[in-house]
Every structure is written in structure tokens, then in C-alpha cells.
Amino acid sequence: MSGRGQLMWDDAVTGYNFGTGHPMDPVRLALTRSLVEAFGLTKGMRVVAAPAAGESTLRLVHRPDYIEAVRRASADPRGAEVEYGLGTADDPAFAGMHEVSALIAGQSVGAAEAVWRGNADHAVNFAGGLHHAMPGSASGFCVYNDAALAVARLLELGAERVAYVDVDVHHGDGVQAAFWDDPRVLTVSLHEHPRTLFPQTGFPEETGGEGAEGSAVNVALPAGTGDEGWLRAFHAVVPELLAAFRPQVLVTQHGADTHFEDPLAHLAVSLDAQRMVAEACHELAHRHADGRWVALGGGGYAVVEVVPRSWTHLVALVAGAPIPPEALTPEDWRHEVYRLTRQGAPMRMTDGRQPVWRGFDEGGYDPADRLDQAVLATRRAVFPLHGVLP
């Protein structure tokens, strides 16, 4: 199943920096890039630095007045306009914010172009996945919505069906909003229940706008969901919907903040389950989208322990060179971690888990189980709209 993989990277993306003490520490990007290099993954894939997304590309999703507000805040952070979500605790303005946000968006758009045009089978931008940014405002650490821009660019290039699958712990609200009324785009988000986590959206009843019913899919998982439940929910919803929708391209968002060590959320997923879902996305892209796969990063705030390993597994799958979970992290990388963070680095590419999950159609479901209730709510809300039995 390995194909021609492409890594989108420009060192300047590490300038996406909201300042000291903000959870979105750009060291997570630098450490991921160095771990990818330490495993030699770039020897088997192209590394491409795409140009920053220009005005016409940004306008595929974002309003012109918002883009201008970002430019103004980027030039003068003290004048950031809160009505655009800028200058807030989540999204403090910083010098050069427009330029680096557009650069990250450009990498995701470049990934989409490479896959659509056949220059790569798979492409990955782990600096991307900034899925909360809205057409007219910043939100949740996200300024420009590179994930939505990648999908919009695919549509502009002629794609008729694009599937977007988001496994970040937070609801992929910005991408859902961008394509709410567009039946050409299927947005699927598995996330912690909105009652217990930002952005308080992503209920199963949110299924798309008029004329696009069933195009939005939301699985709201109970706080505390671990490997077995997370994998069960993914496999109970995503494969059947992709089979019915028949996407020409699969775009996936792999926020690492579902992890049990993440400080900002309440799921209990291991690195090993995260790797298994990335493997499943890879396989689903081959099964339903002729292998066309665009993979993005996202959230993840255990910046040493979790993020670099999770996304290095993702890059390895894109490269067609999966890393065995039991592999040791390279010693040079561990020294680099200590140099940059003064923290000890994880020793292996695993949490030592071997997740086992039960298929939803195997032996039925438990109507008293909160996880099964969540899965059933989603299946009942959207499966009939795709001609699939709930």
C-alpha cells in the first residue's frame, strides 16, 4: 500500500507562536520534524516548501474583511480587533501572524494540489489542521483554517466529492461551518462531547444545511473514553459512510490531544490507538479514494511526550515506511529534546498498549453504555441520509 509520499515543510512555520505560556508551543513542530529526520523518513519522500496561501486562496474560505483584520493585527499586534477573535487569550496577536498563518495554509493547499494532480499519492502537513478558524474570525488557537482551505482548493480544481475526517479531541467546527451547505464535502468529526469541552458544538443532530443533509457527521464521545471505545466509535461510523459517499480524496486531521496525557481535554487514548486510526485512514484512502490522502496535524499539548511521536508515526505511514511501535526513539533526538525543553524524552514509539476493540456489528451493542449511545445517536442521525441502515 505504500505510495509516493510528500512532506510539506518550511522551517518558518515554527514562527506560529502565540507567546510564552501558551499551550500551542511551536517546539512541538520542531521536535516532530527532528524525529522524522532522525528516523530517516525523508530519504523515502519528497520534502516540499509550498508558498504561502495568497489572497485569492484565503478568500476561498475566509471573508476579505477578516483577512484585512489579520493583516492589521500582524503589523500592529496591540491594535488587534477582538470582534474578529484576535487579541484574545486563545488567539493573542503577534507580529507576522498573517504571514506565518498563510504559510501554514499554503502547505496544506500545496498538499491537496500535489495529491489531486498526481504528483504524490499521499501528502502530510503536520503543522496544519487548524480546524477552528471561522470564515470571519480566529478561534481556538487557529487563525486561518488550512484544513478547510485544502478542501476548498480541491473543489476549485474540480473534485466533486471530498471527505474530511477529523479525530482531534475538539470538534472540527470551522471546517463543518465552511461546508455546511455543500453536498460535495462530507465532514466527519469524532470528539469529546460538547458538554464537557470547547467549542461546545458537534452534537449528532448537526447534520448539514438544506440541500446538504447528511454532509456533516458528529460523534460526541463521553469524557474518559479510552482506546477500545475510541476505536469502536471510529470503525462504527467512518468506513460505512466513506463507502457510501465514495470520495475522490480523503483529507484527515490527526490532533494528538485525544491522548491520556494531554492537559486540555478528557479522553484517555494512547499513542498506539492514535497510530491505529492513522493506519485505518491510510487504508480507507486506498479503498475509497484511489489512495489520494492528505493528512494534517492539529491539536496536541503534551508537546514532548506525545505530539512528536504521534505525528512521526503519521509521516511514516505517508512515506510508506511505518515505524514498529516497539522501536526506540533515536538517541540524538532525545538529546535534542533535552536541549530545547530541559525535559526527558520518551524512550520508545509506543505507550506499551495493544488496543483491542469490538466491532459495532459484532455481538450487538449495549443500550446502557454511554459510548454505544453516542455511536447510535450518530448512526441514526446520518446513516439513513446516505442510504445506510443505522
Short mmCIF file of C-alpha atoms in Angstrom, two decimals, residues 74-357:
data_model
loop_
_atom_site.label_atom_id
_atom_site.label_comp_id
_atom_site.label_asym_id
_atom_site.label_seq_id
_atom_site.Cartn_x
_atom_site.Cartn_y
_atom_site.Cartn_z
CA SER A 74 0.01 41.20 12.26
CA ALA A 75 1.51 44.63 11.57
CA ASP A 76 0.41 46.10 14.93
CA PRO A 77 -0.48 43.38 17.48
CA ARG A 78 -1.56 45.97 20.05
CA GLY A 79 -4.38 47.06 17.75
CA ALA A 80 -5.87 43.57 17.36
CA GLU A 81 -9.65 43.62 16.95
CA VAL A 82 -11.41 41.33 19.41
CA GLU A 83 -14.57 41.25 17.27
CA TYR A 84 -12.52 39.17 14.82
CA GLY A 85 -11.34 36.81 17.57
CA LEU A 86 -7.90 38.43 17.60
CA GLY A 87 -6.04 39.62 20.68
CA THR A 88 -7.87 37.16 22.94
CA ALA A 89 -6.38 34.73 25.46
CA ASP A 90 -6.76 31.87 22.96
CA ASP A 91 -5.55 33.84 19.94
CA PRO A 92 -3.20 36.63 21.05
CA ALA A 93 -1.97 38.73 18.16
CA PHE A 94 1.74 38.61 17.32
CA ALA A 95 3.98 40.26 14.75
CA GLY A 96 3.98 38.38 11.45
CA MET A 97 0.85 36.42 12.35
CA HIS A 98 -0.70 36.82 8.89
CA GLU A 99 2.44 35.69 7.09
CA VAL A 100 3.06 32.53 9.11
CA SER A 101 -0.63 31.58 9.22
CA ALA A 102 -0.81 31.94 5.43
CA LEU A 103 2.38 29.88 5.14
CA ILE A 104 0.88 27.01 7.14
CA ALA A 105 -2.26 27.24 4.99
CA GLY A 106 -0.08 27.17 1.90
CA GLN A 107 1.45 23.86 2.97
CA SER A 108 -1.99 22.24 3.29
CA VAL A 109 -3.16 23.71 -0.02
CA GLY A 110 0.08 22.51 -1.62
CA ALA A 111 -0.52 19.03 -0.21
CA ALA A 112 -4.00 18.99 -1.74
CA GLU A 113 -2.70 20.16 -5.12
CA ALA A 114 0.06 17.53 -5.16
CA VAL A 115 -2.35 14.69 -4.41
CA TRP A 116 -5.04 15.88 -6.84
CA ARG A 117 -2.57 16.38 -9.70
CA GLY A 118 -0.92 13.02 -9.12
CA ASN A 119 2.46 14.41 -8.07
CA ALA A 120 2.10 12.46 -4.82
CA ASP A 121 -0.15 9.65 -3.65
CA HIS A 122 -0.16 10.92 -0.07
CA ALA A 123 0.92 14.26 1.40
CA VAL A 124 1.23 15.38 5.01
CA ASN A 125 1.38 18.79 6.73
CA PHE A 126 1.61 18.15 10.46
CA ALA A 127 1.86 21.92 11.08
CA GLY A 128 -1.70 22.20 9.73
CA GLY A 129 -5.08 21.03 10.94
CA LEU A 130 -6.04 24.45 12.38
CA HIS A 131 -9.70 23.49 12.21
CA HIS A 132 -11.39 26.07 14.48
CA ALA A 133 -10.80 29.20 12.40
CA MET A 134 -14.09 30.51 11.04
CA PRO A 135 -14.70 32.38 7.76
CA GLY A 136 -14.79 35.68 9.69
CA SER A 137 -12.88 35.09 12.91
CA ALA A 138 -9.99 33.38 14.67
CA SER A 139 -10.89 30.76 17.25
CA GLY A 140 -9.28 28.11 19.41
CA PHE A 141 -5.60 28.82 18.57
CA CYS A 142 -6.45 28.93 14.83
CA VAL A 143 -6.10 31.98 12.57
CA TYR A 144 -6.55 30.61 9.03
CA ASN A 145 -8.35 27.31 8.52
CA ASP A 146 -5.81 25.42 6.41
CA ALA A 147 -7.90 22.23 6.51
CA ALA A 148 -10.93 23.98 5.01
CA LEU A 149 -8.70 25.78 2.51
CA ALA A 150 -7.22 22.47 1.33
CA VAL A 151 -10.72 21.08 0.78
CA ALA A 152 -11.87 24.28 -0.96
CA ARG A 153 -8.84 24.14 -3.27
CA LEU A 154 -9.68 20.55 -4.20
CA LEU A 155 -13.19 21.68 -5.16
CA GLU A 156 -11.70 24.56 -7.16
CA LEU A 157 -9.51 22.08 -9.04
CA GLY A 158 -12.57 20.02 -9.98
CA ALA A 159 -13.08 17.48 -7.21
CA GLU A 160 -16.76 16.55 -6.91
CA ARG A 161 -16.62 14.61 -3.63
CA VAL A 162 -14.15 15.27 -0.82
CA ALA A 163 -14.30 13.56 2.58
CA TYR A 164 -12.80 15.21 5.65
CA VAL A 165 -12.29 13.06 8.77
CA ASP A 166 -11.24 14.81 12.00
CA VAL A 167 -10.09 12.81 15.04
CA ASP A 168 -8.88 15.74 17.14
CA VAL A 169 -10.36 15.75 20.64
CA HIS A 170 -12.14 19.04 19.79
CA HIS A 171 -14.99 19.34 17.29
CA GLY A 172 -13.85 20.34 13.80
CA ASP A 173 -16.30 23.24 13.87
CA GLY A 174 -14.60 25.58 11.41
CA VAL A 175 -14.42 23.01 8.64
CA GLN A 176 -18.02 21.97 9.26
CA ALA A 177 -19.11 25.61 9.09
CA ALA A 178 -17.23 26.24 5.84
CA PHE A 179 -19.04 23.40 4.04
CA TRP A 180 -22.34 23.25 5.95
CA ASP A 181 -24.37 23.83 2.79
CA ASP A 182 -22.11 21.97 0.34
CA PRO A 183 -23.12 18.38 -0.50
CA ARG A 184 -19.77 17.84 -2.25
CA VAL A 185 -17.99 17.72 1.12
CA LEU A 186 -18.52 15.13 3.84
CA THR A 187 -17.17 16.35 7.19
CA VAL A 188 -16.83 13.70 9.93
CA SER A 189 -15.66 14.68 13.42
CA LEU A 190 -15.04 12.37 16.39
CA HIS A 191 -14.54 14.46 19.50
CA GLU A 192 -15.14 14.76 23.22
CA HIS A 193 -18.75 15.62 23.98
CA PRO A 194 -19.51 19.35 23.60
CA ARG A 195 -20.98 19.48 27.09
CA THR A 196 -17.51 18.98 28.56
CA LEU A 197 -15.18 20.62 26.02
CA PHE A 198 -14.60 23.60 23.72
CA PRO A 199 -16.08 24.63 21.30
CA GLN A 200 -19.40 23.30 22.71
CA THR A 201 -20.57 22.22 19.24
CA GLY A 202 -20.60 18.92 17.39
CA PHE A 203 -23.81 17.29 18.53
CA PRO A 204 -25.01 14.33 16.44
CA GLU A 205 -28.06 16.35 15.37
CA GLU A 206 -25.77 18.70 13.41
CA THR A 207 -26.05 17.02 10.01
CA GLY A 208 -25.67 19.74 7.37
CA GLY A 209 -27.66 22.54 5.80
CA GLU A 210 -30.58 22.49 3.42
CA GLY A 211 -29.66 20.56 0.30
CA ALA A 212 -26.64 19.07 2.08
CA GLU A 213 -28.40 16.91 4.68
CA GLY A 214 -26.07 14.21 5.95
CA SER A 215 -22.92 16.04 4.84
CA ALA A 216 -21.95 16.81 8.46
CA VAL A 217 -21.33 13.89 10.81
CA ASN A 218 -20.57 14.25 14.52
CA VAL A 219 -19.65 11.59 17.07
CA ALA A 220 -19.75 13.14 20.55
CA LEU A 221 -17.73 10.84 22.82
CA PRO A 222 -18.16 10.70 26.60
CA ALA A 223 -15.29 12.15 28.63
CA GLY A 224 -12.97 9.37 29.71
CA THR A 225 -13.33 7.34 26.51
CA GLY A 226 -10.23 5.18 26.04
CA ASP A 227 -8.68 3.11 23.27
CA GLU A 228 -11.36 0.45 22.95
CA GLY A 229 -14.26 2.89 22.80
CA TRP A 230 -12.47 5.37 20.53
CA LEU A 231 -11.54 2.68 18.00
CA ARG A 232 -15.02 1.15 18.24
CA ALA A 233 -16.64 4.52 17.50
CA PHE A 234 -14.33 5.28 14.58
CA HIS A 235 -14.93 1.93 12.90
CA ALA A 236 -18.67 2.03 13.61
CA VAL A 237 -19.11 5.28 11.67
CA VAL A 238 -16.30 6.21 9.28
CA PRO A 239 -15.82 3.19 6.96
CA GLU A 240 -19.50 2.75 6.09
CA LEU A 241 -20.00 6.45 5.39
CA LEU A 242 -16.91 6.64 3.18
CA ALA A 243 -18.10 3.57 1.28
CA ALA A 244 -21.46 5.27 0.66
CA PHE A 245 -20.00 8.71 -0.16
CA ARG A 246 -17.20 7.46 -2.47
CA PRO A 247 -14.80 10.40 -2.03
CA GLN A 248 -12.24 11.20 -4.69
CA VAL A 249 -9.85 12.48 -2.00
CA LEU A 250 -9.62 11.82 1.73
CA VAL A 251 -8.42 14.68 3.96
CA THR A 252 -7.76 13.71 7.58
CA GLN A 253 -6.92 15.74 10.69
CA HIS A 254 -4.89 13.98 13.40
CA GLY A 255 -4.93 16.17 16.50
CA ALA A 256 -2.92 14.34 19.16
CA ASP A 257 -4.93 15.82 22.04
CA THR A 258 -7.10 12.71 22.48
CA HIS A 259 -4.15 11.30 24.45
CA PHE A 260 -4.49 10.48 28.13
CA GLU A 261 -1.57 12.82 28.96
CA ASP A 262 -2.97 15.83 27.11
CA PRO A 263 -3.56 18.69 29.56
CA LEU A 264 -6.51 20.34 27.78
CA ALA A 265 -9.07 17.55 27.37
CA HIS A 266 -10.53 14.43 28.94
CA LEU A 267 -10.22 11.43 26.62
CA ALA A 268 -7.86 8.60 27.54
CA VAL A 269 -6.49 7.42 24.20
CA SER A 270 -2.97 6.01 23.79
CA LEU A 271 -0.34 6.72 21.18
CA ASP A 272 -0.89 3.16 19.94
CA ALA A 273 -4.58 3.76 19.23
CA GLN A 274 -3.73 7.05 17.51
CA ARG A 275 -1.34 5.14 15.24
CA MET A 276 -4.03 2.54 14.51
CA VAL A 277 -6.51 5.23 13.42
CA ALA A 278 -3.87 6.79 11.17
CA GLU A 279 -3.30 3.33 9.66
CA ALA A 280 -7.06 2.96 9.16
CA CYS A 281 -7.24 6.35 7.40
CA HIS A 282 -4.40 5.29 5.10
CA GLU A 283 -6.18 2.05 4.27
CA LEU A 284 -9.53 3.82 3.73
CA ALA A 285 -7.89 6.28 1.32
CA HIS A 286 -6.72 3.32 -0.76
CA ARG A 287 -10.05 1.56 -0.52
CA HIS A 288 -12.29 4.51 -1.37
CA ALA A 289 -10.22 7.36 -2.85
CA ASP A 290 -7.67 5.69 -5.15
CA GLY A 291 -5.05 6.30 -2.47
CA ARG A 292 -5.43 10.09 -2.58
CA TRP A 293 -4.73 11.10 1.02
CA VAL A 294 -3.98 14.49 2.58
CA ALA A 295 -3.03 14.16 6.26
CA LEU A 296 -2.84 17.10 8.67
CA GLY A 297 -1.81 17.63 12.28
CA GLY A 298 -3.98 19.62 14.70
CA GLY A 299 -4.17 19.98 18.45
CA GLY A 300 -1.83 18.30 20.90
CA TYR A 301 -0.42 19.94 24.00
CA ALA A 302 1.74 17.21 25.55
CA VAL A 303 4.42 18.72 23.35
CA VAL A 304 7.29 16.39 24.28
CA GLU A 305 5.69 13.15 25.42
CA VAL A 306 3.01 12.72 22.75
CA VAL A 307 2.92 15.02 19.75
CA PRO A 308 6.28 14.26 18.09
CA ARG A 309 5.80 10.50 18.30
CA SER A 310 2.18 10.55 17.17
CA TRP A 311 2.88 12.69 14.10
CA THR A 312 6.10 10.85 13.24
CA HIS A 313 4.03 7.66 13.00
CA LEU A 314 1.67 9.60 10.69
CA VAL A 315 4.54 10.81 8.48
CA ALA A 316 5.95 7.27 8.38
CA LEU A 317 2.65 5.96 7.03
CA VAL A 318 2.59 8.69 4.38
CA ALA A 319 6.16 7.76 3.47
CA GLY A 320 5.25 4.08 3.12
CA ALA A 321 7.73 3.21 5.88
CA PRO A 322 5.75 2.53 9.06
CA ILE A 323 7.73 2.53 12.30
CA PRO A 324 7.30 -0.52 14.58
CA PRO A 325 5.75 0.62 17.87
CA GLU A 326 8.49 -1.12 19.84
CA ALA A 327 11.20 0.96 18.10
CA LEU A 328 13.43 3.03 20.35
CA THR A 329 13.48 6.78 19.82
CA PRO A 330 16.89 7.74 18.37
CA GLU A 331 19.42 8.86 20.99
CA ASP A 332 20.34 12.03 19.07
CA TRP A 333 16.70 13.07 19.14
CA ARG A 334 16.47 12.52 22.89
CA HIS A 335 19.45 14.85 23.34
CA GLU A 336 17.70 17.41 21.12
CA VAL A 337 14.57 17.20 23.28
CA TYR A 338 16.60 17.92 26.39
CA ARG A 339 18.47 20.77 24.72
CA LEU A 340 15.27 22.51 23.61
CA THR A 341 12.99 21.79 26.58
CA ARG A 342 15.10 20.56 29.51
CA GLN A 343 12.72 17.59 29.67
CA GLY A 344 13.44 13.91 29.35
CA ALA A 345 12.26 12.34 26.11
CA PRO A 346 10.19 9.19 25.70
CA MET A 347 12.29 6.10 25.02
CA ARG A 348 10.01 4.16 22.68
CA MET A 349 7.50 4.83 19.90
CA THR A 350 4.73 3.21 21.92
CA ASP A 351 2.79 3.62 25.15
CA GLY A 352 3.02 -0.15 25.53
CA ARG A 353 -0.64 -0.67 24.69
CA GLN A 354 -2.06 -3.23 22.28
CA PRO A 355 -5.59 -1.90 21.85
CA VAL A 356 -8.34 -4.39 21.14
CA TRP A 357 -11.76 -3.19 20.07
#
